[in-house]
mmCIF file with all atom_site columns, C-alpha atoms in Angstrom:
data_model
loop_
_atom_site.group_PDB
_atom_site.id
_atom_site.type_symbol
_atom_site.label_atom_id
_atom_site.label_alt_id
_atom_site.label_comp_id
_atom_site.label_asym_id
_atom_site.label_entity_id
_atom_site.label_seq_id
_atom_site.pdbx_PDB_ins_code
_atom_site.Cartn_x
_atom_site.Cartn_y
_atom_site.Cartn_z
_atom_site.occupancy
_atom_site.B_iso_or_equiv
_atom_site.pdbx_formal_charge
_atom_site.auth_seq_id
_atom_site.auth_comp_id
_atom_site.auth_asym_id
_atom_site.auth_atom_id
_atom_site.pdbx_PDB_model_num
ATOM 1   C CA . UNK L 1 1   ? 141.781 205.438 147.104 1.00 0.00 ? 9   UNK L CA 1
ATOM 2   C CA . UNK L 1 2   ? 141.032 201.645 146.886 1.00 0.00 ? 10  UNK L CA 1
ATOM 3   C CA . UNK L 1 3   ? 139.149 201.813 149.522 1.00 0.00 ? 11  UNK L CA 1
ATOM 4   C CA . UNK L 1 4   ? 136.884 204.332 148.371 1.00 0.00 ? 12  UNK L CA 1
ATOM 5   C CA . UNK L 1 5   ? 136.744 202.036 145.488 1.00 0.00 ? 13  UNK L CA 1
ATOM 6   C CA . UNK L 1 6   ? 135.989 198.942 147.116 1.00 0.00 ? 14  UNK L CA 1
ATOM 7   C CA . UNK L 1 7   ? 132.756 201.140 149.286 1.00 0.00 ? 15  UNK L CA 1
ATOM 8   C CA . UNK L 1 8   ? 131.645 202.624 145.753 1.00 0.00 ? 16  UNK L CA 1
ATOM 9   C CA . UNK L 1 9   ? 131.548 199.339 144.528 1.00 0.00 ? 17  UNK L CA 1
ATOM 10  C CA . UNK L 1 10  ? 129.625 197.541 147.012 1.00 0.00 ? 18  UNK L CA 1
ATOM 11  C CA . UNK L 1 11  ? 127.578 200.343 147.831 1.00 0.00 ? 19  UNK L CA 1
ATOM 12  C CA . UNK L 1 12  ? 126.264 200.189 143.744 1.00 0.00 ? 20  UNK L CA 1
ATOM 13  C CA . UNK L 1 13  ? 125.871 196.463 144.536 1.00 0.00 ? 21  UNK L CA 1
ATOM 14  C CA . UNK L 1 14  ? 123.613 197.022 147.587 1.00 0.00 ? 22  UNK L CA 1
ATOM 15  C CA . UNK L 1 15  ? 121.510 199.603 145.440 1.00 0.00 ? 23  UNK L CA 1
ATOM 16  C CA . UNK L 1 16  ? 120.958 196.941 142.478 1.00 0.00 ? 24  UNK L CA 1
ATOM 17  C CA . UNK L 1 17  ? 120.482 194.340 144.798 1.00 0.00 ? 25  UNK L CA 1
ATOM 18  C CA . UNK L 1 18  ? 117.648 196.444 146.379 1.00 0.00 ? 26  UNK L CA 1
ATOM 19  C CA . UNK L 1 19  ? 116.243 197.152 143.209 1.00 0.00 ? 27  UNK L CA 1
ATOM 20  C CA . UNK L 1 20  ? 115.790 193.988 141.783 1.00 0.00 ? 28  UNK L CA 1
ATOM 21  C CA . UNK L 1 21  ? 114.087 193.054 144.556 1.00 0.00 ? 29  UNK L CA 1
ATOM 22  C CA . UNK L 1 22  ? 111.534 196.339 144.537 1.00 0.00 ? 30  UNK L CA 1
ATOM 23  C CA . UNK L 1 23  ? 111.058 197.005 140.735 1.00 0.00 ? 31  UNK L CA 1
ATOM 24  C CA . UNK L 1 24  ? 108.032 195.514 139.181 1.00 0.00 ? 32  UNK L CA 1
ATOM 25  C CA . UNK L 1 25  ? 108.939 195.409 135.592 1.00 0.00 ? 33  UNK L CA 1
ATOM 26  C CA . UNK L 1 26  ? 110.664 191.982 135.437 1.00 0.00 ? 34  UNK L CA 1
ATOM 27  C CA . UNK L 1 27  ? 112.840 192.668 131.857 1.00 0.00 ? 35  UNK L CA 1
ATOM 28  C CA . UNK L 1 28  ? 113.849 195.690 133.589 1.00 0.00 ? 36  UNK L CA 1
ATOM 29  C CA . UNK L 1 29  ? 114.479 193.684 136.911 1.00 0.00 ? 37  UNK L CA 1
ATOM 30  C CA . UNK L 1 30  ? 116.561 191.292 134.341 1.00 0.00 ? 38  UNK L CA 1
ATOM 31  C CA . UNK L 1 31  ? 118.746 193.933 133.121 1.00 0.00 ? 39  UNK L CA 1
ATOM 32  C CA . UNK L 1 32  ? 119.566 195.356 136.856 1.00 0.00 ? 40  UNK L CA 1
ATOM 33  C CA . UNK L 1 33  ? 119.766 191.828 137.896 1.00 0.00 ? 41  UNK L CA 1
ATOM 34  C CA . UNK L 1 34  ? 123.145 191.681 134.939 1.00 0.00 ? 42  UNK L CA 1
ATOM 35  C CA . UNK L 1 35  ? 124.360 194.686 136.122 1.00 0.00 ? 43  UNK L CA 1
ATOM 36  C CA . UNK L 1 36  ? 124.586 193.217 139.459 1.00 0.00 ? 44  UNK L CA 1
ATOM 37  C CA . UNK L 1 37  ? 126.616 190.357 138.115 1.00 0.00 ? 45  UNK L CA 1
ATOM 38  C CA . UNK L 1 38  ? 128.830 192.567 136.241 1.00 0.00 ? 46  UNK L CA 1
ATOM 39  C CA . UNK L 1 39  ? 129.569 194.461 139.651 1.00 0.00 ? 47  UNK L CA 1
ATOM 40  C CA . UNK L 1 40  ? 129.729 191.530 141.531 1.00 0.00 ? 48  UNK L CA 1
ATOM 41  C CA . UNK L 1 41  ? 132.940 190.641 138.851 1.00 0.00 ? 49  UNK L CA 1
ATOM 42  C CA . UNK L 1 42  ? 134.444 193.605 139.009 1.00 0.00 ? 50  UNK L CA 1
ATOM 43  C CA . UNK L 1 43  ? 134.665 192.842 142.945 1.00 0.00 ? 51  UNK L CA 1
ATOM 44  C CA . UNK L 1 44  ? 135.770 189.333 142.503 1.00 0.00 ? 52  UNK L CA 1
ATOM 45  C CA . UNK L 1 45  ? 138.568 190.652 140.562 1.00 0.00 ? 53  UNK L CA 1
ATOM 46  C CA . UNK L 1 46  ? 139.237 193.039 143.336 1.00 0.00 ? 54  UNK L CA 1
ATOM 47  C CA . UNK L 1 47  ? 139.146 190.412 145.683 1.00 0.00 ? 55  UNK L CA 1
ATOM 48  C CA . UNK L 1 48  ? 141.848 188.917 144.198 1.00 0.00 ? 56  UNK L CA 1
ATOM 49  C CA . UNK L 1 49  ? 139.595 185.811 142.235 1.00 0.00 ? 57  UNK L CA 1
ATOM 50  C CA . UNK L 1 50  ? 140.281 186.532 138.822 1.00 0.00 ? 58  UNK L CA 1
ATOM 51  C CA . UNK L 1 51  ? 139.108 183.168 137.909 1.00 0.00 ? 59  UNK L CA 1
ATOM 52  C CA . UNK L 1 52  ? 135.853 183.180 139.927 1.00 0.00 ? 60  UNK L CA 1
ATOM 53  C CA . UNK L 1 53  ? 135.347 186.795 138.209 1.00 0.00 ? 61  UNK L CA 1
ATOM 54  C CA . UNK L 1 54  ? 136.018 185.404 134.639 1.00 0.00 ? 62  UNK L CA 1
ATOM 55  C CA . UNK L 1 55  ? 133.141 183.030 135.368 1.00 0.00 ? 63  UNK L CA 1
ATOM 56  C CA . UNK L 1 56  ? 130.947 185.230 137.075 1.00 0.00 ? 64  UNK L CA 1
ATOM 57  C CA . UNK L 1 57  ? 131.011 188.252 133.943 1.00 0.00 ? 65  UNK L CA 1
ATOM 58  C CA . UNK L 1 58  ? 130.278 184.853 131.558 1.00 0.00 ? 66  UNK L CA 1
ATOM 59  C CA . UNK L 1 59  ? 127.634 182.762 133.591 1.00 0.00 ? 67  UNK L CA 1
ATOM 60  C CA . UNK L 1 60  ? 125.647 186.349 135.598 1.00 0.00 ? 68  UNK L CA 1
ATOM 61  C CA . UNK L 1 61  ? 126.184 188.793 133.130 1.00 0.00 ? 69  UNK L CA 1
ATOM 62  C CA . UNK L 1 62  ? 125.777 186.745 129.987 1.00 0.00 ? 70  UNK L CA 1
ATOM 63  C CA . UNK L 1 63  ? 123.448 183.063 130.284 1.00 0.00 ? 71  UNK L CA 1
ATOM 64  C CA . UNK L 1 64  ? 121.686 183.852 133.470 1.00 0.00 ? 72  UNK L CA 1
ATOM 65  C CA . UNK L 1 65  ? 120.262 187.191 131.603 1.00 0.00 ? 73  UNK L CA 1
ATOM 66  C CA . UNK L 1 66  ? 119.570 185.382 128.802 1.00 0.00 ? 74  UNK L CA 1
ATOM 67  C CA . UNK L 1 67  ? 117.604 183.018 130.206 1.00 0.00 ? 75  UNK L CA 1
ATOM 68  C CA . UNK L 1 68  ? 115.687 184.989 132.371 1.00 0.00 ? 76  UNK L CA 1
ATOM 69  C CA . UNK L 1 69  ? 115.033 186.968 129.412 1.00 0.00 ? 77  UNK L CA 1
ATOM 70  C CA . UNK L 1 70  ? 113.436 184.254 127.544 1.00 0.00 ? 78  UNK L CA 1
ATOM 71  C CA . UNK L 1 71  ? 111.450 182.991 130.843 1.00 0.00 ? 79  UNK L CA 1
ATOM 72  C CA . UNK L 1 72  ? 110.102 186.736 130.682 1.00 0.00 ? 80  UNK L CA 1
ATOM 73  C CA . UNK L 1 73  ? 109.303 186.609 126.974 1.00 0.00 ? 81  UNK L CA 1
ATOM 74  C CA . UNK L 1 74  ? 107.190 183.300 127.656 1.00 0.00 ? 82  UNK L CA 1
ATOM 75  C CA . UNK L 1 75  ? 105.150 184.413 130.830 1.00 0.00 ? 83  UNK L CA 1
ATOM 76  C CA . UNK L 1 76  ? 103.993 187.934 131.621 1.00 0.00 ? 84  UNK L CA 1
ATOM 77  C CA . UNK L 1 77  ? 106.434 191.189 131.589 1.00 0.00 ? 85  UNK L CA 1
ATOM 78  C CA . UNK L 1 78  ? 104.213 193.035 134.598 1.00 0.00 ? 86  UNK L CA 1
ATOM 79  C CA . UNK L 1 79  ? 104.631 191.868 138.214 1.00 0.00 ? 87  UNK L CA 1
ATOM 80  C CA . UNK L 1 80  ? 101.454 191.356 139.909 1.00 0.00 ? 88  UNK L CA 1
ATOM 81  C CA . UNK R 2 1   ? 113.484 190.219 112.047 1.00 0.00 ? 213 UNK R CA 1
ATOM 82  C CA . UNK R 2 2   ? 116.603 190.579 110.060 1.00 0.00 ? 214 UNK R CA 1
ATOM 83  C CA . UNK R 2 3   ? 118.686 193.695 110.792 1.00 0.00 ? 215 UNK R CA 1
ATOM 84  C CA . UNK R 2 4   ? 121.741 193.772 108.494 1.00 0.00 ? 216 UNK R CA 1
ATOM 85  C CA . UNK R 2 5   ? 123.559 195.646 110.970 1.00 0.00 ? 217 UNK R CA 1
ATOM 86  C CA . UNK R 2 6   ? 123.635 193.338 114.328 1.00 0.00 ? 218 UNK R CA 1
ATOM 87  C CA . UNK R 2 7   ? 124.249 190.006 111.297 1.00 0.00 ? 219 UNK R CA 1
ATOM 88  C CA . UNK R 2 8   ? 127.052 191.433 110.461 1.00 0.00 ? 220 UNK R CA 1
ATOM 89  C CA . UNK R 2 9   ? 128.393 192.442 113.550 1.00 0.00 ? 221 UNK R CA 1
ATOM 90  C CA . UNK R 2 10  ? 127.788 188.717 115.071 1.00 0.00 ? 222 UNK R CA 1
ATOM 91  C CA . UNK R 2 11  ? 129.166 187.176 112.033 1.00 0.00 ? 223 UNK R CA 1
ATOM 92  C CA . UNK R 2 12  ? 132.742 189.791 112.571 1.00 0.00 ? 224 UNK R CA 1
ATOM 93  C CA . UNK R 2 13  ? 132.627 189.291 116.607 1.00 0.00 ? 225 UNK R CA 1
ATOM 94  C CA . UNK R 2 14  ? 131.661 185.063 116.987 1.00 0.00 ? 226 UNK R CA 1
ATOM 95  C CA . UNK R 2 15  ? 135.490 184.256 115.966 1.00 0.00 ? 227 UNK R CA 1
ATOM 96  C CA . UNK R 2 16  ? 136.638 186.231 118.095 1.00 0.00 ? 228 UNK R CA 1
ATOM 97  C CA . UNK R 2 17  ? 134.303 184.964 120.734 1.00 0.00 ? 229 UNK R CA 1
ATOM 98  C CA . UNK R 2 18  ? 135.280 181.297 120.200 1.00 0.00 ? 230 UNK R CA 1
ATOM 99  C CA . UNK R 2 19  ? 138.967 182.466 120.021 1.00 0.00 ? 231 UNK R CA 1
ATOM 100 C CA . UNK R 2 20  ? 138.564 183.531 123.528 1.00 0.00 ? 232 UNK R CA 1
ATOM 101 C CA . UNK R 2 21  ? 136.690 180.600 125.057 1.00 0.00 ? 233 UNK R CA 1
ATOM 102 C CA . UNK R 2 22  ? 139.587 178.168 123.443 1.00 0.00 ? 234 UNK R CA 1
ATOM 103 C CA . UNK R 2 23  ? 142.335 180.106 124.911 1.00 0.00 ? 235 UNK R CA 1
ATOM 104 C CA . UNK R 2 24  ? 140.843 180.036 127.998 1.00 0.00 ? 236 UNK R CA 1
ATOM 105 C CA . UNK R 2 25  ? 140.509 176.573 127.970 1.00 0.00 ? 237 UNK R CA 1
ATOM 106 C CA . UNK R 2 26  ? 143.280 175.336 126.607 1.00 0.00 ? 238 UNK R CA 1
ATOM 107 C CA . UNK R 2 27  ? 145.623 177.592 129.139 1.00 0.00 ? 239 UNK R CA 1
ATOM 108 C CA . UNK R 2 28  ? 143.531 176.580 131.824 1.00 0.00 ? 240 UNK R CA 1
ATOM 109 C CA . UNK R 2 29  ? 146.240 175.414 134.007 1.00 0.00 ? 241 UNK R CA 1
ATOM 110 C CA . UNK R 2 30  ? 148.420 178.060 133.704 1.00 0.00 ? 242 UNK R CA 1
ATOM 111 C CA . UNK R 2 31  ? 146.323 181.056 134.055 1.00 0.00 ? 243 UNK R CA 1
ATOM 112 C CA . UNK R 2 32  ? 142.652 182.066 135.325 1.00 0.00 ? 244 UNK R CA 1
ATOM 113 C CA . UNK R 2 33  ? 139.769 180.579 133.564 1.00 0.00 ? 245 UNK R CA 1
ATOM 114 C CA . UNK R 2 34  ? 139.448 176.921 133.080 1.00 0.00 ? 246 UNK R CA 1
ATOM 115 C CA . UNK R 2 35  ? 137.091 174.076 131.258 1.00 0.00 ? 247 UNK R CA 1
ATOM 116 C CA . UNK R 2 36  ? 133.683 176.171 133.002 1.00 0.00 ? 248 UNK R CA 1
ATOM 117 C CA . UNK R 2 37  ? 134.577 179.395 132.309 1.00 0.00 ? 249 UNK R CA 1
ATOM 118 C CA . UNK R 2 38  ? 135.650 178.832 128.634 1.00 0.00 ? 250 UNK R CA 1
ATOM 119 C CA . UNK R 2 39  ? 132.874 176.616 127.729 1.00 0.00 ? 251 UNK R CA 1
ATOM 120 C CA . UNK R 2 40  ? 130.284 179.341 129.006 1.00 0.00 ? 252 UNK R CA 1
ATOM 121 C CA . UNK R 2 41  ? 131.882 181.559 126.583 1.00 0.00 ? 253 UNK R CA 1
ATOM 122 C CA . UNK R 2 42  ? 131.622 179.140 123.942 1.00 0.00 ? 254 UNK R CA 1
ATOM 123 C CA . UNK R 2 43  ? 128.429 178.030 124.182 1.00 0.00 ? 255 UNK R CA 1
ATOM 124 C CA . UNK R 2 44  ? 127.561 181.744 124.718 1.00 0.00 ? 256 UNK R CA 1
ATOM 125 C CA . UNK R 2 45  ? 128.779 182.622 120.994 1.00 0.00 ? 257 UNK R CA 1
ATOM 126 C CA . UNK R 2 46  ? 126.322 179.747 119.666 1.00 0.00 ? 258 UNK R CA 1
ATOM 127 C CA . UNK R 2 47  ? 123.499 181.701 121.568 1.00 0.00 ? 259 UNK R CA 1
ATOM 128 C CA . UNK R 2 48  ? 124.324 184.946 120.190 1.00 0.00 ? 260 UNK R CA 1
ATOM 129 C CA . UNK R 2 49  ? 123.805 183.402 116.602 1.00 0.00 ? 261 UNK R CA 1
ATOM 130 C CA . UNK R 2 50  ? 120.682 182.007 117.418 1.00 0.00 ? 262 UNK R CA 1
ATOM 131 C CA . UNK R 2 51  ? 119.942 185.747 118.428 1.00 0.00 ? 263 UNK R CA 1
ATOM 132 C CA . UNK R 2 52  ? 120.607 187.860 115.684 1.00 0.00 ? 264 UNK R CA 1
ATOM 133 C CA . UNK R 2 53  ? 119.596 185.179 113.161 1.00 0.00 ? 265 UNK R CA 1
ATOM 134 C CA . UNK R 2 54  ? 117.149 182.605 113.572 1.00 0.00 ? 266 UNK R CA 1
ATOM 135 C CA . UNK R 2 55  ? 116.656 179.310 115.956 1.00 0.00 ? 267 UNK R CA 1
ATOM 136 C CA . UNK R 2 56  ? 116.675 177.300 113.122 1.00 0.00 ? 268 UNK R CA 1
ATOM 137 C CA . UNK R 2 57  ? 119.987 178.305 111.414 1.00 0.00 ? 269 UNK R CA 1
ATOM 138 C CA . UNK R 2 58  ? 121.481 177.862 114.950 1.00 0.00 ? 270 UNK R CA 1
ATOM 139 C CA . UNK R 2 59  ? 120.320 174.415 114.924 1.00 0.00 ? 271 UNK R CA 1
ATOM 140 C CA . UNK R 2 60  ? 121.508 173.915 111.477 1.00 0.00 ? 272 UNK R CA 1
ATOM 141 C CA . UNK R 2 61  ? 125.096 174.862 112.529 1.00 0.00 ? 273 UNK R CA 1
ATOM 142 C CA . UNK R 2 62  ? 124.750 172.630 115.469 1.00 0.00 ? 274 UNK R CA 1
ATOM 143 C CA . UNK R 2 63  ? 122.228 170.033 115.653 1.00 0.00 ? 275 UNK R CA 1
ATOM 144 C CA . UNK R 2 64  ? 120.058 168.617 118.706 1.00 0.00 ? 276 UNK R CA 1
ATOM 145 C CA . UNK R 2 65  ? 121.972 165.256 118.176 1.00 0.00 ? 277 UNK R CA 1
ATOM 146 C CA . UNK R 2 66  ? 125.098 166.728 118.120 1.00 0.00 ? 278 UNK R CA 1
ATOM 147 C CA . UNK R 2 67  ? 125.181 168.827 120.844 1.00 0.00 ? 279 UNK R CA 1
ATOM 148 C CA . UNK R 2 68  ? 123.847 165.642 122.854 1.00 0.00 ? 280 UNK R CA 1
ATOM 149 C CA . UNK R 2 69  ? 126.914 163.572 120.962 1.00 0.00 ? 281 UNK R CA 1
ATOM 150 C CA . UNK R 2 70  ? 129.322 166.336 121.926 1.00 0.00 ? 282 UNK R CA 1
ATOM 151 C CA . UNK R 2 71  ? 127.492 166.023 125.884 1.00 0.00 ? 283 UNK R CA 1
ATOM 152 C CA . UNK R 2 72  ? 127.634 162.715 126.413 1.00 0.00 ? 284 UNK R CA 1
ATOM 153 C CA . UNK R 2 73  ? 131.426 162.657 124.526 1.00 0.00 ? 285 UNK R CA 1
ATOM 154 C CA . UNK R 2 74  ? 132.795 165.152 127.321 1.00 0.00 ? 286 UNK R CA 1
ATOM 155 C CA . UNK R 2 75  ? 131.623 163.117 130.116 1.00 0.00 ? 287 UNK R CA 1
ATOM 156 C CA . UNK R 2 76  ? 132.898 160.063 128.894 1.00 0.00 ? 288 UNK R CA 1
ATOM 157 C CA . UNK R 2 77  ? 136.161 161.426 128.127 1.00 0.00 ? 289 UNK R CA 1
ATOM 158 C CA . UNK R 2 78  ? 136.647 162.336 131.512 1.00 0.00 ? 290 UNK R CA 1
ATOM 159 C CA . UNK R 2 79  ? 135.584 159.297 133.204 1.00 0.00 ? 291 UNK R CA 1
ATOM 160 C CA . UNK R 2 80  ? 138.143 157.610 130.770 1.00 0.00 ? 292 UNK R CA 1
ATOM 161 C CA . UNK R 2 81  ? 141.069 159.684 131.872 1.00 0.00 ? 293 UNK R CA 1
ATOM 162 C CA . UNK R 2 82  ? 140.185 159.165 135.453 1.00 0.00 ? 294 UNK R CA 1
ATOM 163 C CA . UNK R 2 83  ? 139.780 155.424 135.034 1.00 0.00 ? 295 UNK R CA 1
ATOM 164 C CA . UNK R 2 84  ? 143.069 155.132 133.774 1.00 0.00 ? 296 UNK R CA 1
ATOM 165 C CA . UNK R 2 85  ? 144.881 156.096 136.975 1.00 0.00 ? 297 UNK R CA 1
ATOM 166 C CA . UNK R 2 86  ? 143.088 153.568 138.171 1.00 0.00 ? 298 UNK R CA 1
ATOM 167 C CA . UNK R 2 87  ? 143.897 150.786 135.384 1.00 0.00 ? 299 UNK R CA 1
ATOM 168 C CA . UNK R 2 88  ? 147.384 152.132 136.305 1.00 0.00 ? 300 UNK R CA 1
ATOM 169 C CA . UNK R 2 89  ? 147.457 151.037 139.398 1.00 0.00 ? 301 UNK R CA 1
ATOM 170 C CA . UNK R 2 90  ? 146.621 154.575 141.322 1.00 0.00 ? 302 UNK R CA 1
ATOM 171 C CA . UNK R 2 91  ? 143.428 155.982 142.590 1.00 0.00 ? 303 UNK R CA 1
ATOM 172 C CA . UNK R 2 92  ? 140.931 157.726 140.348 1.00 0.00 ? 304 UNK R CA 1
ATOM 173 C CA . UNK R 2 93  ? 141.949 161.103 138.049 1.00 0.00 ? 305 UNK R CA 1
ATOM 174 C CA . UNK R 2 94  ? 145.784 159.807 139.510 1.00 0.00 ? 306 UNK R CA 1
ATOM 175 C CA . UNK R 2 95  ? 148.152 162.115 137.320 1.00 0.00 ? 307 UNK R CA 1
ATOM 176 C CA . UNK R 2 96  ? 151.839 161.877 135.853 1.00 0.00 ? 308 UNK R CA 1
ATOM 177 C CA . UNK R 2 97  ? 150.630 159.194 133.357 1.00 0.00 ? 309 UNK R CA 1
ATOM 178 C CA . UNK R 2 98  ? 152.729 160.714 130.725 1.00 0.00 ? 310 UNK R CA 1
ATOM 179 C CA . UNK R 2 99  ? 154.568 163.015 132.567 1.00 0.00 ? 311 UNK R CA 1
ATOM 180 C CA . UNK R 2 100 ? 154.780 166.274 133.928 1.00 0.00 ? 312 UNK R CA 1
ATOM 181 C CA . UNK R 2 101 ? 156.358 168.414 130.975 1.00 0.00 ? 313 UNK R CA 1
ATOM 182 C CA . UNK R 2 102 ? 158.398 172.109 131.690 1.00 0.00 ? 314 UNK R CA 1
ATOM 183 C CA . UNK R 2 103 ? 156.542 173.363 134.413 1.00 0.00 ? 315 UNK R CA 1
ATOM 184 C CA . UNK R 2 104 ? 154.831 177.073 132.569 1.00 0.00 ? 316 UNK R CA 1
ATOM 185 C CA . UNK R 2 105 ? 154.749 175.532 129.359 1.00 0.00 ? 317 UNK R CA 1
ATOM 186 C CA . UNK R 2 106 ? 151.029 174.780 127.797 1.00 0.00 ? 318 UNK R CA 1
ATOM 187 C CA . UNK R 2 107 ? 151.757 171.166 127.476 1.00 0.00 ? 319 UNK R CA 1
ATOM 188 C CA . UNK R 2 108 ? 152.892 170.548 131.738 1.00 0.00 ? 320 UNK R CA 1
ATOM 189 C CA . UNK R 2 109 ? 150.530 169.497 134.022 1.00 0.00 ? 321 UNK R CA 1
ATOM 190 C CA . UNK R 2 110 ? 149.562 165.999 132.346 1.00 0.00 ? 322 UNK R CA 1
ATOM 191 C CA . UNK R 2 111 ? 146.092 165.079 132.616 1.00 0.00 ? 323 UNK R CA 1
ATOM 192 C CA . UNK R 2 112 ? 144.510 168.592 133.331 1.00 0.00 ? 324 UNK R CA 1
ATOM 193 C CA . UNK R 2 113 ? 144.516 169.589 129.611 1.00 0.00 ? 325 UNK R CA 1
ATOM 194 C CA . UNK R 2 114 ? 142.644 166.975 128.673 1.00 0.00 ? 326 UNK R CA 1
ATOM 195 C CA . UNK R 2 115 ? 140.242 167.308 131.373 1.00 0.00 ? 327 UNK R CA 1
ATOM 196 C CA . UNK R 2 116 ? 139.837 170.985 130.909 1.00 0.00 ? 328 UNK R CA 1
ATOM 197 C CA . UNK R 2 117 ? 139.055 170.269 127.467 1.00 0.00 ? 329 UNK R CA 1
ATOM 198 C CA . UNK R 2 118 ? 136.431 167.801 128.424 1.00 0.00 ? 330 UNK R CA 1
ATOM 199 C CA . UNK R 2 119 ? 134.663 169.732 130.634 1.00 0.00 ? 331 UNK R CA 1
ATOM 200 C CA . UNK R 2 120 ? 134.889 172.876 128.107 1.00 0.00 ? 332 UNK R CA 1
ATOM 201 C CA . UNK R 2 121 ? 133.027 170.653 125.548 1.00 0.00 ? 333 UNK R CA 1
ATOM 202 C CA . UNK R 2 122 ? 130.494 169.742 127.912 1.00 0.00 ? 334 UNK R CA 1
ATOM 203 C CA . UNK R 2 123 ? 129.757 172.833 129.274 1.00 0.00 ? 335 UNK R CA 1
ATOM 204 C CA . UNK R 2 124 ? 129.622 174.687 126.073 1.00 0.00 ? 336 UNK R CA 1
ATOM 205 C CA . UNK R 2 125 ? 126.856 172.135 125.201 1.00 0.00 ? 337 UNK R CA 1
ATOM 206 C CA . UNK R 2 126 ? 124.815 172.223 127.978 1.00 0.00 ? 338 UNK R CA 1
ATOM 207 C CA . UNK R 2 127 ? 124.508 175.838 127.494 1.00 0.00 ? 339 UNK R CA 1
ATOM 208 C CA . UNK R 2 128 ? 123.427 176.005 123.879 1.00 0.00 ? 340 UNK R CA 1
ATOM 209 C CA . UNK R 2 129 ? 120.587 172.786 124.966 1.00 0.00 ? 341 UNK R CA 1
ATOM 210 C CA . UNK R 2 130 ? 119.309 174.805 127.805 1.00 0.00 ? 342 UNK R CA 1
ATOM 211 C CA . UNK R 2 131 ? 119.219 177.820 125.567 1.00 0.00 ? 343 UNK R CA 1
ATOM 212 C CA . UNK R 2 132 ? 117.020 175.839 122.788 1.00 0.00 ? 344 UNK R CA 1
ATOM 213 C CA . UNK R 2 133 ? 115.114 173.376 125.391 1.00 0.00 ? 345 UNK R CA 1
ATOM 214 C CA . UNK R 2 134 ? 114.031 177.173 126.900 1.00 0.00 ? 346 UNK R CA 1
ATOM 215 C CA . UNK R 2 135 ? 113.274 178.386 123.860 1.00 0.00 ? 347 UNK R CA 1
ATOM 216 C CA . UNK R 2 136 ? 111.105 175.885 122.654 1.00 0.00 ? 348 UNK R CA 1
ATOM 217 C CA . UNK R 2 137 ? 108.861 175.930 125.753 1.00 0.00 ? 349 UNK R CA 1
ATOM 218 C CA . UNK R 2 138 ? 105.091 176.688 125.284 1.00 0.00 ? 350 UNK R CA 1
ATOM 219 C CA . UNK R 2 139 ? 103.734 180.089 125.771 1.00 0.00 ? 351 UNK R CA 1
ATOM 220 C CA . UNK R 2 140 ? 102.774 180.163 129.043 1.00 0.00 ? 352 UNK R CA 1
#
């Protein structure tokens, strides 16, 4: 069962990870890009690094989005 | 842009917010979480005000020359606690200056509250200057 859990997991990752890279709407490459981090916690916390994960859910999911989001809001929204 | 709804829910959730960055950096040496994790929480409550209202009553609450006060007081603060392991005769961020306390107990573990709670202040200020220094950029 955990395992299964643990492949779910980082199979979602790969997916995001893959899509933030392909997608050419950057907020939309923003908000995939915090889903990613909120993943990536969820695994930490798996991985026994509670602490690392705490950090990771406040720094990936919460500032790095937000400041990417107001980078976006100051330059274009469309890839070129 | 002032929705009454998403005011009001900042203004119920931001104590609760800040509640949750101090306990994590207060209990920093006895559970997961620590001075970086907590202060990105805190600082991350400031931001969320600065959301739902506006930039300038954020910087009303906390001021430019505050947060750069509060910036400059963290790092100073620790440099100060390490220095006095030296002054002490050890080598530099030496604990057991006071002692040790009940191991489990908030108040064990010397010197690492009040480093956590240096680095929680600076932290929490860096991210609310990055925030507005971002913010105030020119339209590219």
């Amino acid at each position: 069962m955990s395992e299964f859990f643990h492949i779910l997991l980082l199979s979602f990752l790969i997916v995001c990870a893959v899509a933030v890279a392909r997608i050419k709407d950057l907020l939309s490459a923003v908000i995939i890009f915090a889903a990613y981090s909120l993943m990536m916690a969820v695994i930490w916390q798996q991985l026994s690094a509670p602490d690392i994960a705490m950090t990771e859910a406040a720094m990936g999911a919460g500032v790095t989005t937000l400041l990417l989001m107001v980078a976006v809001s100051k330059t274009r929204r469309q890839e070129r | 842009m002032a929705d009454l709804v998403l005011q009001t829910v900042v203004k119920l959730l931001i104590p609760f917010i800040q509640m949750y960055g101090i306990f994590i950096i207060i209990n920093g040496h006895l559970s997961p979480g620590g001075g970086f994790a907590g202060g990105t929480i805190l600082g991350s409550s400031i931001i969320l005000y600065a959301l739902a209202f506006h930039v300038e009553d954020a910087l009303a609450h906390y001021s430019r020359s505050r947060a750069k006060m509060m910036e400059s007081a963290g790092v100073v603060a620790f440099a100060l606690i390490g220095l006095f392991g030296i002054i002490r005769g050890g080598h530099f961020l030496a604990n057991n200056i006071w002692g040790l306390g009940e191991t489990g107990t908030l108040l064990s573990g010397g010197i690492i509250l009040p480093i956590t709670l240096a680095i929680g202040i600076k932290v929490a200020s860096t991210m609310i200057t990055l925030f507005f220094h971002l913010l105030e950029e020119k339209k590219l």
